[in-house]
């Protein structure tokens, strides 16, 4: 070919390419016309990231949208599919778009948000919601006349897949949107969603998936888990950064003896003064117990807010939560004390201010909660930080620094959880059935199970078909039947299928007891262990009410209103939260700044008196120093160490050091921990100082760490506890049918029996191995623990023998008091300890 011919060919190609692009742009413009018409009717202009998402979707792409909370992510994700449906003249009946959300409350809000343009523009698109709150009549109607867009949760999607007609229900699905993907990714609920998507991709290889996230640090990994390993992800970012303004409520004086809770409720007057009764405010706490106490405090301190103050957490009955959400949106309720039940994308545009009570423990959580205020593009989030103890001001200073640097935590997905896979296979077998080879190939295309071996896959199938090596004699564990003619596994027993559907899900918690008025409605639910401690006529505070316990009958606690005052508030499992690894890094930087007297944030300036007291007794460690304090008191010989690595890591290091010390010198050592360090307490005369000086290098040793941890901890007991939840998810045990919940004791006995059987007869059982892995990697965070020890080996070890516990040590003493029986309250004991310490200083 001559040069002239080559140039002419290039010209033809360029012309064709330009023509194709123009035709493509024209097609996209036609498809997006109805969407832009609606935007124009609202006098809105689409954001650049929204336009980019719509174009990417209409070009057949899948991807992940990460923009700040309140920027319009929902419209970015949903308007592309709607545009395509409107341009489709055939418009066949059935579900085409699945919108998966982590919370039921989000389902309601999303339904309203998506329905708004449909109603206003009279588009012929039907929207439905399917979750645990959906009435049975509506569920039946959805099966016979499915909506075009179905909003659901991972659990409800699994229940639908367990239906015999699942293939027919989902055959037309061409798009899935994963809302708040960062929230699902770090839990087994995300894994459950991944497995459901793998089945949907089996039916439609061109399935488009879009994940939505506001706060996540590992975008590429998050996209792979959402889309699978075969799909290329289009990442959409670039929305304007939303500003977050944080105002700290600083105490007038900083106590030199800080302890958890010594501020908090005592500073309620300062908090009330900082809030305006006319401004809509969400007050976030980290636990349900804390939210109950703060609601009680504000209710009695501000009687003028009666009717305008509400309490919202997941243990309160659904109907009451929905009425509170509606009242907030209508502007009728001004202040809501809440937990993570309102963390996510529930759209409360009237909310103007957010209060964070206590440390948020990670940057992503604070950003998410801050985003509840000024929930519109370009808004500035207003956050009031209310410390519950002085050292939390250090954490807030670290949070400020992290936000300034634009950092956010990564979410760690579960590693190939076999319990979720076993549950999913049973779900498929209850519904359409599954072909083993075809299903295996689709499952290894998920990011979570991409390394699933043939042996592990066969173990799962054999376990479900024959009960594995140990349970074959029991029909209830032989769930699957292989149908040769269809080359499929199915569940043939209706009783097994029905029980499985009632127990689908990956959220396991202690069995709960329904709380109901003797003559009236359900109030909510509390844990069985709390109710078990009550006697008739005992009064407790729950759901913003003073309640008198009447009787317990069939897992229902009957109560009535009472005017008698009570400080008794239910406590729920999982109440403790640890600092994230990103925040602990910044926390160590703040301590380093304080040690160099660089007080460049209001929190560090306020803490100067505490720092001075710490320097008088010991030192404030720099980044290259590891501080260990020892002292002797009437209680015995104390060792305090400060890795600043978070509660769970400190628990592991504390027990590890205790075991290593007692191997060197016999004794009994008690361990207490918090987010800043840990305490080892031995009997009087124990040579703590000598052992520390002679064998410090042994304490920091990180070789054979797993083996040493197993010796240091009652590992079998920890594994048994973890194994119980794995048994529930995998279907080895279940909660039974609604209204026949098993007690904690029954569940524990069942799990213990299974644990003992597997340990003895099938020690390589995959569920047992998973329990051990989760204890080491999720509960003890062995990788962070090893990093902390290795960092300690490189640091300068500072051993300060002090006359008495200092400001950093005092909270650890109080932590131990919480776990000790006494006829004194913790407050009385703390005040007595403070008085004694101040007397010695004088």
PDB file of N, CA, C and O in Angstrom, residues 233-264:
ATOM      1  N   UNK A 233     -13.926  -2.336  35.914  1.00  0.00           N
ATOM      2  CA  UNK A 233     -14.695  -1.330  36.655  1.00  0.00           C
ATOM      3  C   UNK A 233     -14.386   0.079  36.160  1.00  0.00           C
ATOM      4  O   UNK A 233     -13.230   0.450  35.974  1.00  0.00           O
ATOM      5  N   UNK A 234     -15.441   0.858  35.952  1.00  0.00           N
ATOM      6  CA  UNK A 234     -15.313   2.287  35.679  1.00  0.00           C
ATOM      7  C   UNK A 234     -15.483   3.026  37.009  1.00  0.00           C
ATOM      8  O   UNK A 234     -16.519   2.898  37.653  1.00  0.00           O
ATOM      9  N   UNK A 235     -14.457   3.752  37.427  1.00  0.00           N
ATOM     10  CA  UNK A 235     -14.513   4.455  38.705  1.00  0.00           C
ATOM     11  C   UNK A 235     -14.942   5.897  38.464  1.00  0.00           C
ATOM     12  O   UNK A 235     -14.324   6.627  37.681  1.00  0.00           O
ATOM     13  N   UNK A 236     -16.022   6.290  39.128  1.00  0.00           N
ATOM     14  CA  UNK A 236     -16.554   7.652  38.991  1.00  0.00           C
ATOM     15  C   UNK A 236     -16.282   8.400  40.290  1.00  0.00           C
ATOM     16  O   UNK A 236     -16.775   8.031  41.359  1.00  0.00           O
ATOM     17  N   UNK A 237     -15.470   9.435  40.209  1.00  0.00           N
ATOM     18  CA  UNK A 237     -15.194  10.303  41.368  1.00  0.00           C
ATOM     19  C   UNK A 237     -15.289  11.738  40.882  1.00  0.00           C
ATOM     20  O   UNK A 237     -15.770  12.005  39.785  1.00  0.00           O
ATOM     21  N   UNK A 238     -14.851  12.655  41.705  1.00  0.00           N
ATOM     22  CA  UNK A 238     -14.710  14.019  41.218  1.00  0.00           C
ATOM     23  C   UNK A 238     -15.766  14.997  41.640  1.00  0.00           C
ATOM     24  O   UNK A 238     -15.726  16.160  41.232  1.00  0.00           O
ATOM     25  N   UNK A 239     -16.742  14.593  42.462  1.00  0.00           N
ATOM     26  CA  UNK A 239     -17.712  15.578  42.964  1.00  0.00           C
ATOM     27  C   UNK A 239     -17.011  16.527  43.924  1.00  0.00           C
ATOM     28  O   UNK A 239     -15.997  16.194  44.537  1.00  0.00           O
ATOM     29  N   UNK A 240     -17.559  17.715  44.059  1.00  0.00           N
ATOM     30  CA  UNK A 240     -16.954  18.715  44.942  1.00  0.00           C
ATOM     31  C   UNK A 240     -16.887  18.185  46.370  1.00  0.00           C
ATOM     32  O   UNK A 240     -17.830  17.600  46.879  1.00  0.00           O
ATOM     33  N   UNK A 241     -15.734  18.388  47.005  1.00  0.00           N
ATOM     34  CA  UNK A 241     -15.555  17.941  48.383  1.00  0.00           C
ATOM     35  C   UNK A 241     -16.456  18.733  49.314  1.00  0.00           C
ATOM     36  O   UNK A 241     -16.533  19.960  49.227  1.00  0.00           O
ATOM     37  N   UNK A 242     -17.157  18.005  50.204  1.00  0.00           N
ATOM     38  CA  UNK A 242     -18.019  18.674  51.172  1.00  0.00           C
ATOM     39  C   UNK A 242     -17.194  19.022  52.397  1.00  0.00           C
ATOM     40  O   UNK A 242     -16.420  18.218  52.903  1.00  0.00           O
ATOM     41  N   UNK A 243     -17.372  20.241  52.886  1.00  0.00           N
ATOM     42  CA  UNK A 243     -16.634  20.690  54.053  1.00  0.00           C
ATOM     43  C   UNK A 243     -17.281  20.159  55.326  1.00  0.00           C
ATOM     44  O   UNK A 243     -18.501  20.021  55.407  1.00  0.00           O
ATOM     45  N   UNK A 244     -16.446  19.842  56.304  1.00  0.00           N
ATOM     46  CA  UNK A 244     -16.925  19.395  57.606  1.00  0.00           C
ATOM     47  C   UNK A 244     -16.315  20.294  58.672  1.00  0.00           C
ATOM     48  O   UNK A 244     -15.089  20.369  58.812  1.00  0.00           O
ATOM     49  N   UNK A 245     -17.179  21.016  59.373  1.00  0.00           N
ATOM     50  CA  UNK A 245     -16.717  21.896  60.450  1.00  0.00           C
ATOM     51  C   UNK A 245     -16.978  21.217  61.788  1.00  0.00           C
ATOM     52  O   UNK A 245     -18.098  20.827  62.091  1.00  0.00           O
ATOM     53  N   UNK A 246     -15.913  21.073  62.603  1.00  0.00           N
ATOM     54  CA  UNK A 246     -16.022  20.400  63.897  1.00  0.00           C
ATOM     55  C   UNK A 246     -15.785  21.411  65.015  1.00  0.00           C
ATOM     56  O   UNK A 246     -14.771  22.104  65.036  1.00  0.00           O
ATOM     57  N   UNK A 247     -16.734  21.458  65.918  1.00  0.00           N
ATOM     58  CA  UNK A 247     -16.589  22.304  67.102  1.00  0.00           C
ATOM     59  C   UNK A 247     -16.506  21.401  68.327  1.00  0.00           C
ATOM     60  O   UNK A 247     -17.380  20.570  68.567  1.00  0.00           O
ATOM     61  N   UNK A 248     -15.432  21.543  69.092  1.00  0.00           N
ATOM     62  CA  UNK A 248     -15.263  20.723  70.293  1.00  0.00           C
ATOM     63  C   UNK A 248     -15.843  21.435  71.500  1.00  0.00           C
ATOM     64  O   UNK A 248     -15.639  22.645  71.673  1.00  0.00           O
ATOM     65  N   UNK A 249     -16.556  20.679  72.337  1.00  0.00           N
ATOM     66  CA  UNK A 249     -16.990  21.205  73.632  1.00  0.00           C
ATOM     67  C   UNK A 249     -15.905  20.879  74.645  1.00  0.00           C
ATOM     68  O   UNK A 249     -15.745  19.733  75.058  1.00  0.00           O
ATOM     69  N   UNK A 250     -15.129  21.882  75.001  1.00  0.00           N
ATOM     70  CA  UNK A 250     -13.990  21.655  75.891  1.00  0.00           C
ATOM     71  C   UNK A 250     -14.392  21.946  77.328  1.00  0.00           C
ATOM     72  O   UNK A 250     -15.023  22.976  77.614  1.00  0.00           O
ATOM     73  N   UNK A 251     -14.040  21.065  78.270  1.00  0.00           N
ATOM     74  CA  UNK A 251     -14.359  21.329  79.679  1.00  0.00           C
ATOM     75  C   UNK A 251     -13.574  22.532  80.194  1.00  0.00           C
ATOM     76  O   UNK A 251     -12.495  22.856  79.677  1.00  0.00           O
ATOM     77  N   UNK A 252     -14.117  23.217  81.209  1.00  0.00           N
ATOM     78  CA  UNK A 252     -13.430  24.385  81.777  1.00  0.00           C
ATOM     79  C   UNK A 252     -12.069  24.003  82.338  1.00  0.00           C
ATOM     80  O   UNK A 252     -11.097  24.750  82.206  1.00  0.00           O
ATOM     81  N   UNK A 253     -12.026  22.851  82.996  1.00  0.00           N
ATOM     82  CA  UNK A 253     -10.754  22.360  83.537  1.00  0.00           C
ATOM     83  C   UNK A 253     -10.594  20.901  83.143  1.00  0.00           C
ATOM     84  O   UNK A 253     -11.564  20.156  83.077  1.00  0.00           O
ATOM     85  N   UNK A 254      -9.344  20.520  82.864  1.00  0.00           N
ATOM     86  CA  UNK A 254      -9.042  19.135  82.515  1.00  0.00           C
ATOM     87  C   UNK A 254      -8.540  18.418  83.762  1.00  0.00           C
ATOM     88  O   UNK A 254      -7.585  18.855  84.409  1.00  0.00           O
ATOM     89  N   UNK A 255      -9.202  17.334  84.094  1.00  0.00           N
ATOM     90  CA  UNK A 255      -8.833  16.543  85.264  1.00  0.00           C
ATOM     91  C   UNK A 255      -7.538  15.797  84.982  1.00  0.00           C
ATOM     92  O   UNK A 255      -7.372  15.195  83.931  1.00  0.00           O
ATOM     93  N   UNK A 256      -6.626  15.830  85.921  1.00  0.00           N
ATOM     94  CA  UNK A 256      -5.366  15.099  85.774  1.00  0.00           C
ATOM     95  C   UNK A 256      -5.541  13.608  85.908  1.00  0.00           C
ATOM     96  O   UNK A 256      -4.600  12.847  85.673  1.00  0.00           O
ATOM     97  N   UNK A 257      -6.729  13.176  86.327  1.00  0.00           N
ATOM     98  CA  UNK A 257      -7.008  11.748  86.460  1.00  0.00           C
ATOM     99  C   UNK A 257      -8.203  11.391  85.574  1.00  0.00           C
ATOM    100  O   UNK A 257      -9.320  11.222  86.048  1.00  0.00           O
ATOM    101  N   UNK A 258      -7.990  11.322  84.260  1.00  0.00           N
ATOM    102  CA  UNK A 258      -9.112  11.062  83.355  1.00  0.00           C
ATOM    103  C   UNK A 258      -9.547   9.602  83.425  1.00  0.00           C
ATOM    104  O   UNK A 258      -8.744   8.718  83.707  1.00  0.00           O
ATOM    105  N   UNK A 259     -10.804   9.368  83.159  1.00  0.00           N
ATOM    106  CA  UNK A 259     -11.292   7.987  83.062  1.00  0.00           C
ATOM    107  C   UNK A 259     -12.535   7.984  82.187  1.00  0.00           C
ATOM    108  O   UNK A 259     -13.208   9.001  82.042  1.00  0.00           O
ATOM    109  N   UNK A 260     -12.818   6.827  81.604  1.00  0.00           N
ATOM    110  CA  UNK A 260     -13.931   6.712  80.667  1.00  0.00           C
ATOM    111  C   UNK A 260     -15.234   7.090  81.344  1.00  0.00           C
ATOM    112  O   UNK A 260     -15.637   6.472  82.317  1.00  0.00           O
ATOM    113  N   UNK A 261     -15.891   8.124  80.828  1.00  0.00           N
ATOM    114  CA  UNK A 261     -17.185   8.524  81.371  1.00  0.00           C
ATOM    115  C   UNK A 261     -17.113   9.659  82.372  1.00  0.00           C
ATOM    116  O   UNK A 261     -18.142  10.104  82.868  1.00  0.00           O
ATOM    117  N   UNK A 262     -15.882  10.148  82.703  1.00  0.00           N
ATOM    118  CA  UNK A 262     -15.828  11.185  83.743  1.00  0.00           C
ATOM    119  C   UNK A 262     -16.325  12.530  83.231  1.00  0.00           C
ATOM    120  O   UNK A 262     -16.627  13.417  84.025  1.00  0.00           O
ATOM    121  N   UNK A 263     -16.398  12.681  81.915  1.00  0.00           N
ATOM    122  CA  UNK A 263     -17.037  13.872  81.344  1.00  0.00           C
ATOM    123  C   UNK A 263     -18.420  13.431  80.887  1.00  0.00           C
ATOM    124  O   UNK A 263     -19.221  12.986  81.679  1.00  0.00           O
ATOM    125  N   UNK A 264     -18.698  13.485  79.585  1.00  0.00           N
ATOM    126  CA  UNK A 264     -19.955  12.942  79.082  1.00  0.00           C
ATOM    127  C   UNK A 264     -21.167  13.565  79.727  1.00  0.00           C
ATOM    128  O   UNK A 264     -21.391  14.779  79.624  1.00  0.00           O
TER     129      UNK A 264
END
